[in-house]
Coordinates of C-alpha atoms in Angstrom, one line a residue:
X1391 CA 0.3 0.1 0.4
X1392 CA 1.1 3.4 -0.9
X1393 CA 2.4 5.0 2.4
X1394 CA 2.4 9.1 1.5
X1395 CA -1.7 9.8 1.5
X1396 CA -3.1 12.8 2.8
X1397 CA -5.4 11.1 5.7
X1398 CA -4.9 7.7 6.9
X1399 CA -8.1 7.1 7.9
X1400 CA -11.6 8.0 6.5
X1401 CA -15.0 7.2 7.9
X1402 CA -18.1 7.3 5.0
X1403 CA -21.3 7.3 6.3
X1404 CA -20.1 9.1 9.6
X1405 CA -23.7 10.9 9.3
X1406 CA -25.1 7.4 9.9
X1407 CA -26.2 5.6 13.0
X1408 CA -23.2 3.7 13.2
X1409 CA -21.3 6.4 11.3
X1410 CA -21.8 8.8 14.6
X1411 CA -21.6 6.2 16.9
X1412 CA -17.6 4.9 15.2
X1413 CA -16.7 9.5 14.5
X1414 CA -17.5 9.9 18.4
X1415 CA -14.7 6.6 19.3
X1416 CA -12.4 7.3 16.9
X1417 CA -11.7 10.7 18.2
X1418 CA -11.5 10.0 21.4
X1419 CA -9.1 6.9 20.8
X1420 CA -6.8 8.0 17.7
X1421 CA -3.6 9.0 18.0
X1422 CA -3.5 12.7 18.3
X1423 CA -1.0 12.7 15.4
X1424 CA -3.7 11.1 13.3
X1425 CA -5.1 12.6 9.7
X1426 CA -8.6 11.4 9.8
X1427 CA -11.4 12.8 7.4
X1428 CA -15.3 12.3 7.7
X1429 CA -17.2 11.1 4.0
X1430 CA -20.8 11.3 3.2
X1431 CA -24.0 12.6 0.6
X1432 CA -24.7 15.7 2.7
X1433 CA -21.7 18.5 3.3
X1434 CA -24.3 20.3 5.7
X1435 CA -24.3 17.4 7.7
X1436 CA -21.0 15.8 7.9
X1437 CA -20.1 19.0 9.7
X1438 CA -22.9 19.3 11.4
X1439 CA -21.4 15.5 13.1
X1440 CA -18.0 17.2 12.9
X1441 CA -19.4 19.6 16.2
X1442 CA -20.4 17.8 17.9
X1443 CA -17.0 15.3 18.4
X1444 CA -15.4 17.7 20.3
X1445 CA -11.6 19.4 20.1
X1446 CA -10.0 16.1 18.8
X1447 CA -11.7 16.1 15.6
X1448 CA -11.6 19.9 14.6
X1449 CA -9.5 19.4 11.9
X1450 CA -11.0 16.8 10.0
X1451 CA -11.3 17.2 7.1
X1452 CA -15.3 16.6 5.3
X1453 CA -15.6 14.8 2.4
X1454 CA -18.9 14.8 -0.3
X1455 CA -19.4 11.5 -1.8
X1456 CA -22.9 9.5 -2.9
X1457 CA -22.1 5.6 -2.8
X1458 CA -23.4 5.8 -7.0
X1459 CA -20.7 8.1 -7.9
X1460 CA -18.0 5.8 -8.6
X1461 CA -15.6 8.6 -9.2
X1462 CA -15.7 10.5 -6.4
X1463 CA -15.4 7.1 -4.7
X1464 CA -12.5 6.0 -6.5
X1465 CA -10.5 9.6 -5.2
X1466 CA -11.4 9.3 -1.6
X1467 CA -9.6 6.1 -1.6
X1468 CA -6.6 7.3 -3.9
X1469 CA -6.5 9.9 -1.0
X1470 CA -6.1 8.1 2.4
X1471 CA -4.8 4.9 3.7
X1472 CA -7.9 3.1 5.5
X1473 CA -12.0 3.2 4.4
X1474 CA -14.0 2.0 6.8
X1475 CA -18.0 2.7 6.1
X1476 CA -21.0 1.7 7.3
X1477 CA -22.8 2.5 4.0
X1478 CA -25.4 0.1 4.3
X1479 CA -27.1 -2.0 3.2
X1480 CA -24.4 -3.5 1.8
X1481 CA -25.3 -4.7 -1.5
X1482 CA -27.2 -1.9 -2.3
X1483 CA -24.9 0.7 -1.5
X1484 CA -21.0 -0.9 -0.6
X1485 CA -19.5 -2.9 -4.1
X1486 CA -18.1 0.7 -5.5
X1487 CA -16.2 1.5 -1.9
X1488 CA -15.0 -1.9 -2.6
X1489 CA -13.4 -1.8 -5.8
X1490 CA -12.5 1.3 -5.3
X1491 CA -10.4 0.9 -2.4
X1492 CA -9.2 -3.1 -4.1
X1493 CA -8.4 -1.0 -7.2
X1494 CA -6.1 1.4 -5.4
X1495 CA -4.6 -0.5 -3.0
X1496 CA -6.3 1.2 -0.3
X1497 CA -7.1 -0.5 2.8
X1498 CA -11.2 -0.8 4.5
X1499 CA -12.9 -2.0 7.2
X1500 CA -16.8 -2.7 7.1
X1501 CA -20.0 -3.8 9.4
X1502 CA -22.0 -6.2 6.2
X1503 CA -23.2 -9.4 7.7
X1504 CA -24.1 -9.6 4.7
X1505 CA -22.9 -13.3 3.1
X1506 CA -24.2 -12.9 -0.4
X1507 CA -21.9 -8.9 -0.5
X1508 CA -19.1 -10.3 0.9
X1509 CA -19.2 -13.4 -1.9
X1510 CA -19.4 -10.8 -4.9
X1511 CA -16.6 -9.0 -2.4
X1512 CA -14.2 -12.0 -2.9
X1513 CA -14.8 -13.3 -6.3
X1514 CA -14.5 -9.6 -8.0
X1515 CA -12.0 -8.0 -5.9
X1516 CA -9.3 -10.8 -3.9
X1517 CA -7.7 -11.6 -6.8
X1518 CA -7.3 -6.9 -7.6
X1519 CA -7.1 -6.7 -4.2
X1520 CA -3.9 -9.5 -4.0
X1521 CA -2.1 -7.2 -6.2
X1522 CA -3.2 -3.3 -5.6
X1523 CA -2.1 -5.4 -1.6
X1524 CA -5.1 -3.2 0.0
X1525 CA -7.2 -5.7 3.2
X1526 CA -10.5 -5.8 1.9
X1527 CA -11.2 -7.1 5.2
X1528 CA -15.2 -7.3 5.6
X1529 CA -17.8 -8.0 9.3
X1530 CA -16.3 -5.5 11.3
X1531 CA -18.4 -5.3 13.9
X1532 CA -20.4 -8.0 16.1
X1533 CA -20.8 -9.7 13.4
X1534 CA -18.0 -11.2 13.0
X1535 CA -15.3 -9.6 15.1
X1536 CA -16.0 -11.5 19.3
X1537 CA -16.2 -15.2 16.5
X1538 CA -13.6 -14.6 14.6
X1539 CA -10.4 -13.7 17.5
X1540 CA -11.8 -15.9 19.0
X1541 CA -11.0 -19.1 17.8
X1542 CA -8.1 -17.1 16.5
X1543 CA -6.4 -17.2 19.8
X1544 CA -8.0 -21.2 20.6
X1545 CA -5.9 -21.8 17.8
X1546 CA -2.9 -19.3 18.7
X1547 CA -3.5 -21.0 22.1
X1548 CA -3.4 -25.2 21.1
X1549 CA -0.3 -23.8 19.5
X1550 CA 1.6 -22.5 21.4
X1551 CA 1.2 -25.5 24.1
X1552 CA 1.4 -28.2 21.3
X1553 CA -2.4 -30.0 21.7
X1554 CA -3.0 -30.0 18.4
X1555 CA -5.2 -29.0 15.4
X1556 CA -9.1 -27.6 16.7
X1557 CA -11.0 -30.7 16.6
X1558 CA -14.5 -28.2 17.3
X1559 CA -16.2 -25.2 19.1
X1560 CA -19.2 -23.9 20.1
X1561 CA -20.3 -20.2 20.9
X1562 CA -22.6 -19.7 23.0
X1563 CA -23.4 -15.9 22.6
X1564 CA -25.3 -14.3 25.8
X1565 CA -26.4 -10.8 24.5
X1566 CA -28.4 -8.2 25.2
X1567 CA -29.5 -5.2 22.8
X1568 CA -32.1 -3.7 20.3
X1569 CA -31.9 -3.3 16.9
X1570 CA -31.6 -0.6 14.2
X1571 CA -33.7 0.3 10.7
X1572 CA -30.1 -0.2 8.7
X1573 CA -29.8 -3.9 10.2
X1574 CA -33.6 -4.9 8.7
X1575 CA -32.9 -3.0 5.8
X1576 CA -29.6 -5.1 5.2
X1577 CA -31.8 -8.2 6.4
X1578 CA -34.6 -7.0 3.8
X1579 CA -31.7 -6.7 0.7
X1580 CA -30.1 -10.0 1.5
X1581 CA -34.1 -11.3 1.5
X1582 CA -35.0 -9.6 -2.0
X1583 CA -31.9 -10.2 -3.4
X1584 CA -32.8 -14.0 -3.1
X1585 CA -36.4 -13.6 -4.2
X1586 CA -35.2 -12.5 -7.4
X1587 CA -32.3 -14.8 -7.9
X1588 CA -34.1 -18.4 -5.5
X1589 CA -30.2 -20.6 -6.1
X1590 CA -28.7 -17.4 -4.3
X1591 CA -30.8 -19.3 -0.9
X1592 CA -28.1 -21.4 -2.6
X1593 CA -24.7 -19.5 -0.5
X1594 CA -26.3 -18.0 2.7
X1595 CA -27.1 -22.0 3.6
X1596 CA -23.9 -23.2 2.7
X1597 CA -21.3 -23.6 5.7
X1598 CA -18.3 -22.8 3.4
X1599 CA -20.1 -20.8 1.0
X1600 CA -17.8 -18.0 1.8
X1601 CA -15.0 -20.0 1.9
X1602 CA -11.8 -19.5 -0.6
X1603 CA -12.6 -22.8 -2.5
X1604 CA -16.0 -23.4 -1.5
X1605 CA -15.3 -26.8 -3.6
X1606 CA -12.1 -27.9 -1.5
X1607 CA -14.3 -27.2 1.3
X1608 CA -14.5 -31.4 4.0
X1609 CA -16.9 -33.1 3.9
X1610 CA -18.0 -33.2 7.4
X1611 CA -22.1 -34.0 6.6
X1612 CA -25.2 -31.9 7.4
X1613 CA -23.7 -28.4 9.5
X1614 CA -26.8 -26.3 10.7
X1615 CA -26.7 -23.3 12.4
X1616 CA -30.8 -24.7 14.1
X1617 CA -30.3 -25.6 17.7
X1618 CA -32.4 -26.6 20.4
X1619 CA -31.6 -27.7 23.2
X1620 CA -29.8 -28.1 27.0
X1621 CA -27.0 -26.6 28.0
X1622 CA -24.9 -28.9 29.2
X1623 CA -25.1 -30.7 26.3
X1624 CA -22.3 -28.1 25.1
X1625 CA -20.4 -28.5 28.6
X1626 CA -21.6 -29.5 31.2
X1627 CA -21.1 -27.1 33.2
X1628 CA -23.0 -24.9 31.5
X1629 CA -27.3 -24.5 32.8
X1630 CA -29.8 -23.9 31.2
X1631 CA -31.3 -23.9 27.9
X1632 CA -29.6 -23.1 24.0
X1633 CA -31.6 -22.5 20.9
X1634 CA -30.4 -20.9 17.4
X1635 CA -28.4 -18.0 17.8
X1636 CA -30.0 -15.2 14.5
X1637 CA -26.0 -14.1 13.5
X1638 CA -24.7 -18.1 13.8
X1639 CA -25.1 -18.4 9.7
X1640 CA -22.6 -15.8 8.7
X1641 CA -20.6 -15.9 11.6
X1642 CA -19.5 -19.2 11.6
X1643 CA -19.0 -18.6 7.7
X1644 CA -16.3 -15.5 8.1
X1645 CA -14.8 -18.4 10.6
X1646 CA -14.5 -20.5 8.4
X1647 CA -13.3 -18.5 5.7
X1648 CA -9.9 -17.5 8.5
X1649 CA -9.7 -21.2 8.1
X1650 CA -9.1 -22.2 5.4
X1651 CA -7.5 -18.2 4.3
X1652 CA -4.5 -19.9 7.2
X1653 CA -4.0 -22.7 4.9
X1654 CA -6.8 -24.5 7.2
X1655 CA -4.4 -24.0 9.6
X1656 CA -7.0 -24.6 11.9
X1657 CA -7.7 -28.2 11.0
X1658 CA -8.9 -29.6 7.6
X1659 CA -11.8 -31.1 9.6
X1660 CA -12.5 -28.4 12.6
X1661 CA -16.3 -28.8 13.1
X1662 CA -17.7 -24.8 14.3
X1663 CA -21.2 -23.6 15.7
X1664 CA -22.6 -21.2 17.4
X1665 CA -25.3 -20.3 19.8
X1666 CA -27.6 -18.4 21.9
X1667 CA -28.6 -19.3 25.5
X1668 CA -31.6 -19.0 26.2
X1669 CA -31.8 -19.0 30.5
X1670 CA -32.1 -20.9 33.3
X1671 CA -35.8 -20.2 34.1
X1672 CA -38.7 -22.5 34.1
X1673 CA -39.4 -20.3 30.8
X1674 CA -36.2 -20.8 29.3
X1675 CA -37.2 -23.9 27.4
X1676 CA -39.9 -22.4 26.4
X1677 CA -37.9 -19.3 24.9
X1678 CA -35.1 -21.5 22.9
X1679 CA -37.9 -23.3 21.6
X1680 CA -40.1 -19.8 19.9
X1681 CA -37.2 -18.0 19.4
X1682 CA -35.5 -21.8 16.8
X1683 CA -39.3 -22.1 15.3
X1684 CA -39.2 -18.0 15.0
X1685 CA -36.1 -18.0 13.2
X1686 CA -36.1 -21.1 10.9
X1687 CA -39.4 -19.7 10.1
X1688 CA -38.2 -16.4 8.5
X1689 CA -35.4 -18.2 7.2
X1690 CA -38.0 -19.7 5.1
X1691 CA -40.4 -17.0 4.4
X1692 CA -38.0 -14.0 4.0
X1693 CA -38.0 -13.5 0.5
X1694 CA -41.8 -13.3 0.8
X1695 CA -41.5 -9.9 3.5
X1696 CA -39.6 -8.5 0.1
X1697 CA -42.3 -7.7 -1.9
X1698 CA -46.0 -7.1 -2.3
X1699 CA -48.3 -7.5 1.0
X1700 CA -45.6 -8.9 3.2
X1701 CA -42.8 -5.5 2.7
X1702 CA -46.3 -3.5 3.4
X1703 CA -46.7 -4.9 6.7
X1704 CA -42.7 -5.0 7.9
X1705 CA -43.1 -1.2 7.2
X1706 CA -44.9 -0.7 9.0
X1707 CA -43.7 -3.1 11.8
X1708 CA -39.7 -2.6 11.8
X1709 CA -37.7 0.7 11.9
X1710 CA -36.7 2.8 9.6
X1711 CA -33.0 3.2 8.6
X1712 CA -31.2 5.5 10.1
X1713 CA -32.4 4.4 14.0
X1714 CA -31.4 2.9 16.6
X1715 CA -31.1 2.6 20.1
X1716 CA -30.8 5.3 22.5
X1717 CA -28.5 6.2 24.8
X1718 CA -29.3 4.6 27.5
X1719 CA -30.9 1.7 26.0
X1720 CA -27.7 1.4 24.5
X1721 CA -25.6 1.9 28.2
X1722 CA -27.9 -1.3 28.9
X1723 CA -26.7 -3.8 26.4
X1724 CA -23.6 -6.1 26.5
X1725 CA -22.7 -9.3 25.1
X1726 CA -20.2 -12.8 26.6
X1727 CA -19.7 -14.6 24.3
X1728 CA -17.9 -18.7 25.3
X1729 CA -16.6 -20.8 23.0
X1730 CA -15.5 -23.7 24.4
X1731 CA -13.1 -25.9 21.8
X1732 CA -11.7 -29.6 22.2
X1733 CA -8.2 -30.2 20.3
X1734 CA -7.4 -33.2 18.3
X1735 CA -5.4 -34.6 21.5
X1736 CA -8.0 -33.9 23.4
X1737 CA -7.6 -30.5 25.5
X1738 CA -10.3 -28.3 25.8
X1739 CA -9.9 -25.3 26.3
X1740 CA -12.6 -22.1 26.8
X1741 CA -12.2 -18.5 24.8
X1742 CA -14.3 -15.7 26.8
X1743 CA -15.1 -12.2 25.0
X1744 CA -17.3 -9.6 26.8
X1745 CA -17.9 -6.1 26.7
X1746 CA -20.0 -4.1 27.9
X1747 CA -22.5 -1.6 26.2
X1748 CA -25.2 -2.5 23.1
X1749 CA -23.6 -4.8 20.6
X1750 CA -24.2 -4.0 17.4
X1751 CA -23.9 0.1 17.8
X1752 CA -22.4 0.6 21.3
X1753 CA -19.7 -2.6 21.9
X1754 CA -19.8 -2.3 17.4
X1755 CA -18.6 1.2 17.1
X1756 CA -15.6 -0.4 19.4
X1757 CA -14.8 -2.8 17.6
X1758 CA -15.3 -1.3 13.8
X1759 CA -12.9 2.2 14.9
X1760 CA -11.1 -0.3 16.5
X1761 CA -10.0 -2.3 13.8
X1762 CA -9.4 0.9 11.1
X1763 CA -7.1 2.0 13.4
X1764 CA -5.6 -0.9 13.1
X1765 CA -5.3 -1.0 9.8
X1766 CA -4.2 1.7 9.4
X1767 CA -1.5 2.1 12.6
X1768 CA -0.3 -1.9 13.0
X1769 CA 2.7 -3.3 11.4
X1770 CA 2.5 -7.4 12.0
X1771 CA 4.3 -9.7 8.6
X1772 CA 2.4 -12.0 9.2
X1773 CA -0.6 -10.0 8.2
X1774 CA 0.9 -8.1 5.6
X1775 CA -0.6 -9.1 2.7
X1776 CA -3.9 -8.4 0.4
X1777 CA -7.1 -9.7 -0.5
X1778 CA -10.6 -10.1 1.0
X1779 CA -10.1 -10.7 4.3
X1780 CA -11.6 -11.6 6.9
X1781 CA -10.8 -9.7 10.4
X1782 CA -8.5 -12.4 12.4
X1783 CA -7.1 -12.9 8.8
X1784 CA -5.7 -9.4 8.3
X1785 CA -5.5 -8.0 12.7
X1786 CA -5.6 -10.8 14.5
X1787 CA -3.7 -10.4 17.5
X1788 CA -2.6 -6.7 17.8
X1789 CA -6.7 -6.0 17.1
X1790 CA -7.2 -8.6 20.2
X1791 CA -4.6 -6.4 21.7
X1792 CA -6.7 -3.2 21.3
X1793 CA -10.2 -4.3 21.6
X1794 CA -8.8 -5.4 25.8
X1795 CA -6.9 -1.8 26.0
X1796 CA -10.4 -0.5 25.4
X1797 CA -11.7 -2.5 28.3
X1798 CA -13.6 -5.5 26.6
X1799 CA -12.4 -8.4 28.4
X1800 CA -10.7 -11.4 25.9
X1801 CA -9.1 -14.3 27.9
X1802 CA -8.4 -17.6 26.8
X1803 CA -8.1 -20.9 29.1
X1804 CA -7.9 -24.0 29.3
X1805 CA -10.0 -26.3 32.0
X1806 CA -9.6 -29.3 33.2
X1807 CA -10.7 -32.5 31.9

């Protein structure tokens, strides 16, 4: 990547809901010497956001570019070392900026939880980014940094202990947080694409759809993200019930892509899944069953909700794009991700990744902000290669160290058998 750029980092989409939160975080976390710019469609809105960020952002430049203006996106990418974008749904608005960064040798980070978008980035831009040296890093928020880094750090610990490859791992998510209109709009954009081309549904259903070469993915039989079971079936110490985790379908694909990008370093027969803890009360089995059934139904009927009567009904029920939880709700949220793994030698480990704040918004602003800062300022020869990458394959332990210093809890412990 060309070092002589005008900016270290440009935040694109700074006037959006998550963009504003990310800009606020970066203003407090970036080095005082960092050269940062805010970008978006409206100069007036950008000025208003900058005025709210305090003295550290007073000199930040403001750049105007529409997601449909490829020339403007190309110009932005050529001026900076890193672009961080919160402008979604990415399938609608993200391809032009990813292309501009891949061509210019500019590192890029987004928040996408859209496997169809990531697959298109891989197909269109991976080779280009390898040649230019650009790191095009998808899913740098709650989708999918905690999942991806947890398994990466388990792998590193097993290597240090000479404990063999990872044989299997299960992540159990305990979360409290809200939904924004942007998140829902991203899901709807994917449903619309599948409604127009049903063959795309196979990509969403394929656990190895984002792997470097899906045709060479291991044949481990049926792997499903839908579940309903007692938690003790995962580890004897766990009480209560677990159910389907809404983000599992995307997160698990990212983790498997990391494994493939690292030459199947976790293990060619590594099994991975994610579930959500439903509680320990007497009503927990019912809650778990309702969630599992609801998400299974949504998977089947989602494309129908993207058009006609289904779309009109959904428009009345869900938040509009650009909205999200209020400050009190964001402060009251939290997440704890515990990943239980067993290696090929029978050694067991537990990775814990936890943070205060709404996972999709307050915590995601930290995850995305530190991802951008890592791409801009961290140098690690193990990760100095380009392509369409994942958080762990692009930044690995550097990002984990940054997030630990930001106040997140990240640990790996050996469990006695």
